[in-house]
Amino acid sequence: QVQLVESGGGSVQPGGSLRLSCVASGDTSGIHCMGWFRQPPGKEREGVAVFLIGAGAIYYADSVKGRFTISQDNAANTVSLQMNNLSPADTAMYYCAADPELCVTDPRLTMPWDYYGQGTQVTVSS
């Protein structure tokens, strides 16, 4: 089992920045994919950014390219999402996720990953 705990969400004005962090614990030896998904109010969950351990960032949603950056700190077993130039369209519950292989075998992120955190709310409004 793998446990994921997110932090860093909150409220920010349009144009502002937030940094989300996710700490993974438990049996992480078989995890090769870590990423961030989000679910806006009334909408389905969508993939935001994905990090392939040992390779780096391999996916960004078109809507966040150039504004969001995913990174990993191996020593701390932490994946972070730096979000800049936020807009109201970015308002959502953000979930950290981990999976052994789906980021490689399912690059369109259509299938649910094995592990999700409890989520952290991001609200962008003026």
PDB file of C-alpha atoms in Angstrom:
ATOM      1  CA  GLN A   1       0.000   0.000   0.000  1.00  0.00           C
ATOM      2  CA  VAL A   2       1.015   3.541  -0.719  1.00  0.00           C
ATOM      3  CA  GLN A   3      -0.189   6.589   1.170  1.00  0.00           C
ATOM      4  CA  LEU A   4      -0.212  10.040  -0.407  1.00  0.00           C
ATOM      5  CA  VAL A   5      -0.650  13.267   1.542  1.00  0.00           C
ATOM      6  CA  GLU A   6      -1.085  16.591  -0.261  1.00  0.00           C
ATOM      7  CA  SER A   7      -0.527  20.071   1.063  1.00  0.00           C
ATOM      8  CA  GLY A   8      -0.312  23.615  -0.243  1.00  0.00           C
ATOM      9  CA  GLY A   9      -3.770  24.338  -1.561  1.00  0.00           C
ATOM     10  CA  GLY A  10      -5.655  27.517  -0.785  1.00  0.00           C
ATOM     11  CA  SER A  11      -7.222  30.640  -2.226  1.00  0.00           C
ATOM     12  CA  VAL A  12      -5.409  33.010  -4.544  1.00  0.00           C
ATOM     13  CA  GLN A  13      -6.251  35.876  -6.863  1.00  0.00           C
ATOM     14  CA  PRO A  14      -6.000  35.506 -10.644  1.00  0.00           C
ATOM     15  CA  GLY A  15      -2.393  35.765 -11.757  1.00  0.00           C
ATOM     16  CA  GLY A  16      -1.140  34.413  -8.454  1.00  0.00           C
ATOM     17  CA  SER A  17       0.886  31.299  -7.678  1.00  0.00           C
ATOM     18  CA  LEU A  18       0.617  28.251  -5.468  1.00  0.00           C
ATOM     19  CA  ARG A  19       2.845  25.268  -4.851  1.00  0.00           C
ATOM     20  CA  LEU A  20       1.325  21.902  -4.070  1.00  0.00           C
ATOM     21  CA  SER A  21       3.336  19.132  -2.465  1.00  0.00           C
ATOM     22  CA  CYS A  22       2.670  15.432  -2.093  1.00  0.00           C
ATOM     23  CA  VAL A  23       4.527  13.109   0.225  1.00  0.00           C
ATOM     24  CA  ALA A  24       4.417   9.397  -0.570  1.00  0.00           C
ATOM     25  CA  SER A  25       4.912   6.744   2.086  1.00  0.00           C
ATOM     26  CA  GLY A  26       4.511   3.011   2.429  1.00  0.00           C
ATOM     27  CA  ASP A  27       5.645   0.508  -0.175  1.00  0.00           C
ATOM     28  CA  THR A  28       6.715   2.926  -2.917  1.00  0.00           C
ATOM     29  CA  SER A  29       9.327   0.646  -4.471  1.00  0.00           C
ATOM     30  CA  GLY A  30       7.048  -0.363  -7.341  1.00  0.00           C
ATOM     31  CA  ILE A  31       5.784   3.125  -8.112  1.00  0.00           C
ATOM     32  CA  HIS A  32       7.098   4.602 -11.340  1.00  0.00           C
ATOM     33  CA  CYS A  33       4.429   7.190 -12.071  1.00  0.00           C
ATOM     34  CA  MET A  34       3.456  10.112  -9.893  1.00  0.00           C
ATOM     35  CA  GLY A  35       1.226  12.938 -10.922  1.00  0.00           C
ATOM     36  CA  TRP A  36      -1.463  15.453 -10.237  1.00  0.00           C
ATOM     37  CA  PHE A  37      -5.102  15.252 -11.261  1.00  0.00           C
ATOM     38  CA  ARG A  38      -7.838  17.781 -10.625  1.00  0.00           C
ATOM     39  CA  GLN A  39     -11.608  17.820 -10.515  1.00  0.00           C
ATOM     40  CA  PRO A  40     -13.328  21.164 -11.088  1.00  0.00           C
ATOM     41  CA  PRO A  41     -16.798  21.640  -9.602  1.00  0.00           C
ATOM     42  CA  GLY A  42     -19.368  19.667 -11.586  1.00  0.00           C
ATOM     43  CA  LYS A  43     -16.795  18.197 -13.940  1.00  0.00           C
ATOM     44  CA  GLU A  44     -14.872  14.977 -14.323  1.00  0.00           C
ATOM     45  CA  ARG A  45     -11.396  14.447 -12.987  1.00  0.00           C
ATOM     46  CA  GLU A  46      -8.621  15.282 -15.438  1.00  0.00           C
ATOM     47  CA  GLY A  47      -4.904  14.757 -15.581  1.00  0.00           C
ATOM     48  CA  VAL A  48      -2.810  17.863 -14.979  1.00  0.00           C
ATOM     49  CA  ALA A  49       0.839  16.791 -14.894  1.00  0.00           C
ATOM     50  CA  VAL A  50       2.738  13.513 -14.700  1.00  0.00           C
ATOM     51  CA  PHE A  51       6.250  12.645 -13.625  1.00  0.00           C
ATOM     52  CA  LEU A  52       7.910   9.375 -14.659  1.00  0.00           C
ATOM     53  CA  ILE A  53      10.434   8.507 -11.985  1.00  0.00           C
ATOM     54  CA  GLY A  54      13.882   8.376 -13.491  1.00  0.00           C
ATOM     55  CA  ALA A  55      12.810  10.283 -16.582  1.00  0.00           C
ATOM     56  CA  GLY A  56      11.139  13.502 -15.516  1.00  0.00           C
ATOM     57  CA  ALA A  57       7.950  15.267 -16.492  1.00  0.00           C
ATOM     58  CA  ILE A  58       6.212  13.458 -19.337  1.00  0.00           C
ATOM     59  CA  TYR A  59       2.779  15.042 -19.487  1.00  0.00           C
ATOM     60  CA  TYR A  60       1.115  18.399 -19.011  1.00  0.00           C
ATOM     61  CA  ALA A  61      -2.478  19.148 -19.867  1.00  0.00           C
ATOM     62  CA  ASP A  62      -2.685  21.697 -22.684  1.00  0.00           C
ATOM     63  CA  SER A  63      -4.455  24.114 -20.369  1.00  0.00           C
ATOM     64  CA  VAL A  64      -1.508  24.289 -17.957  1.00  0.00           C
ATOM     65  CA  LYS A  65       1.506  24.098 -20.280  1.00  0.00           C
ATOM     66  CA  GLY A  66       3.893  26.956 -19.641  1.00  0.00           C
ATOM     67  CA  ARG A  67       2.276  27.756 -16.292  1.00  0.00           C
ATOM     68  CA  PHE A  68       2.601  24.590 -14.186  1.00  0.00           C
ATOM     69  CA  THR A  69       5.752  22.618 -13.409  1.00  0.00           C
ATOM     70  CA  ILE A  70       5.899  19.182 -11.819  1.00  0.00           C
ATOM     71  CA  SER A  71       9.039  18.089 -10.026  1.00  0.00           C
ATOM     72  CA  GLN A  72      10.220  15.368  -7.703  1.00  0.00           C
ATOM     73  CA  ASP A  73      12.509  15.262  -4.710  1.00  0.00           C
ATOM     74  CA  ASN A  74      13.698  11.643  -4.529  1.00  0.00           C
ATOM     75  CA  ALA A  75      15.205  11.945  -1.093  1.00  0.00           C
ATOM     76  CA  ALA A  76      11.988  13.222   0.388  1.00  0.00           C
ATOM     77  CA  ASN A  77       9.674  11.047  -1.705  1.00  0.00           C
ATOM     78  CA  THR A  78       7.873  14.212  -2.625  1.00  0.00           C
ATOM     79  CA  VAL A  79       6.258  15.401  -5.816  1.00  0.00           C
ATOM     80  CA  SER A  80       5.486  19.080  -6.187  1.00  0.00           C
ATOM     81  CA  LEU A  81       3.374  21.113  -8.564  1.00  0.00           C
ATOM     82  CA  GLN A  82       4.347  24.750  -9.021  1.00  0.00           C
ATOM     83  CA  MET A  83       1.372  26.648 -10.400  1.00  0.00           C
ATOM     84  CA  ASN A  84       1.892  30.132 -11.792  1.00  0.00           C
ATOM     85  CA  ASN A  85      -0.395  32.657 -13.451  1.00  0.00           C
ATOM     86  CA  LEU A  86      -3.446  30.958 -12.030  1.00  0.00           C
ATOM     87  CA  SER A  87      -6.882  31.675 -13.445  1.00  0.00           C
ATOM     88  CA  PRO A  88     -10.403  30.948 -12.204  1.00  0.00           C
ATOM     89  CA  ALA A  89     -10.480  27.990 -14.632  1.00  0.00           C
ATOM     90  CA  ASP A  90      -7.841  26.332 -12.439  1.00  0.00           C
ATOM     91  CA  THR A  91     -10.239  26.187  -9.491  1.00  0.00           C
ATOM     92  CA  ALA A  92     -10.580  22.533  -8.533  1.00  0.00           C
ATOM     93  CA  MET A  93      -9.797  19.856  -6.011  1.00  0.00           C
ATOM     94  CA  TYR A  94      -6.269  18.704  -6.783  1.00  0.00           C
ATOM     95  CA  TYR A  95      -5.258  15.113  -6.136  1.00  0.00           C
ATOM     96  CA  CYS A  96      -1.817  13.595  -5.978  1.00  0.00           C
ATOM     97  CA  ALA A  97      -1.693  10.149  -7.571  1.00  0.00           C
ATOM     98  CA  ALA A  98       0.709   7.252  -7.919  1.00  0.00           C
ATOM     99  CA  ASP A  99       0.756   4.130 -10.064  1.00  0.00           C
ATOM    100  CA  PRO A 100       3.222   1.427 -11.039  1.00  0.00           C
ATOM    101  CA  GLU A 101       2.962   1.941 -14.794  1.00  0.00           C
ATOM    102  CA  LEU A 102      -0.159   3.635 -16.168  1.00  0.00           C
ATOM    103  CA  CYS A 103       1.617   6.844 -17.115  1.00  0.00           C
ATOM    104  CA  VAL A 104       3.545   4.727 -19.656  1.00  0.00           C
ATOM    105  CA  THR A 105       0.915   2.173 -20.721  1.00  0.00           C
ATOM    106  CA  ASP A 106      -1.966   4.680 -20.753  1.00  0.00           C
ATOM    107  CA  PRO A 107      -0.413   8.018 -21.772  1.00  0.00           C
ATOM    108  CA  ARG A 108      -3.819   9.593 -22.339  1.00  0.00           C
ATOM    109  CA  LEU A 109      -4.593   9.044 -18.640  1.00  0.00           C
ATOM    110  CA  THR A 110      -7.961   7.420 -19.323  1.00  0.00           C
ATOM    111  CA  MET A 111      -7.703   4.790 -16.615  1.00  0.00           C
ATOM    112  CA  PRO A 112      -7.801   5.367 -12.837  1.00  0.00           C
ATOM    113  CA  TRP A 113      -4.495   5.121 -11.069  1.00  0.00           C
ATOM    114  CA  ASP A 114      -3.946   2.797  -8.130  1.00  0.00           C
ATOM    115  CA  TYR A 115      -3.419   5.447  -5.442  1.00  0.00           C
ATOM    116  CA  TYR A 116      -4.823   8.901  -4.790  1.00  0.00           C
ATOM    117  CA  GLY A 117      -4.413  11.323  -1.928  1.00  0.00           C
ATOM    118  CA  GLN A 118      -7.301  12.940  -0.110  1.00  0.00           C
ATOM    119  CA  GLY A 119      -7.084  16.073  -2.238  1.00  0.00           C
ATOM    120  CA  THR A 120      -6.355  19.727  -1.614  1.00  0.00           C
ATOM    121  CA  GLN A 121      -8.623  22.571  -2.735  1.00  0.00           C
ATOM    122  CA  VAL A 122      -7.347  25.317  -5.003  1.00  0.00           C
ATOM    123  CA  THR A 123      -9.610  28.328  -5.476  1.00  0.00           C
ATOM    124  CA  VAL A 124      -8.758  31.191  -7.812  1.00  0.00           C
ATOM    125  CA  SER A 125     -11.008  34.213  -7.587  1.00  0.00           C
ATOM    126  CA  SER A 126     -10.878  37.955  -7.293  1.00  0.00           C
TER     127      SER A 126
END
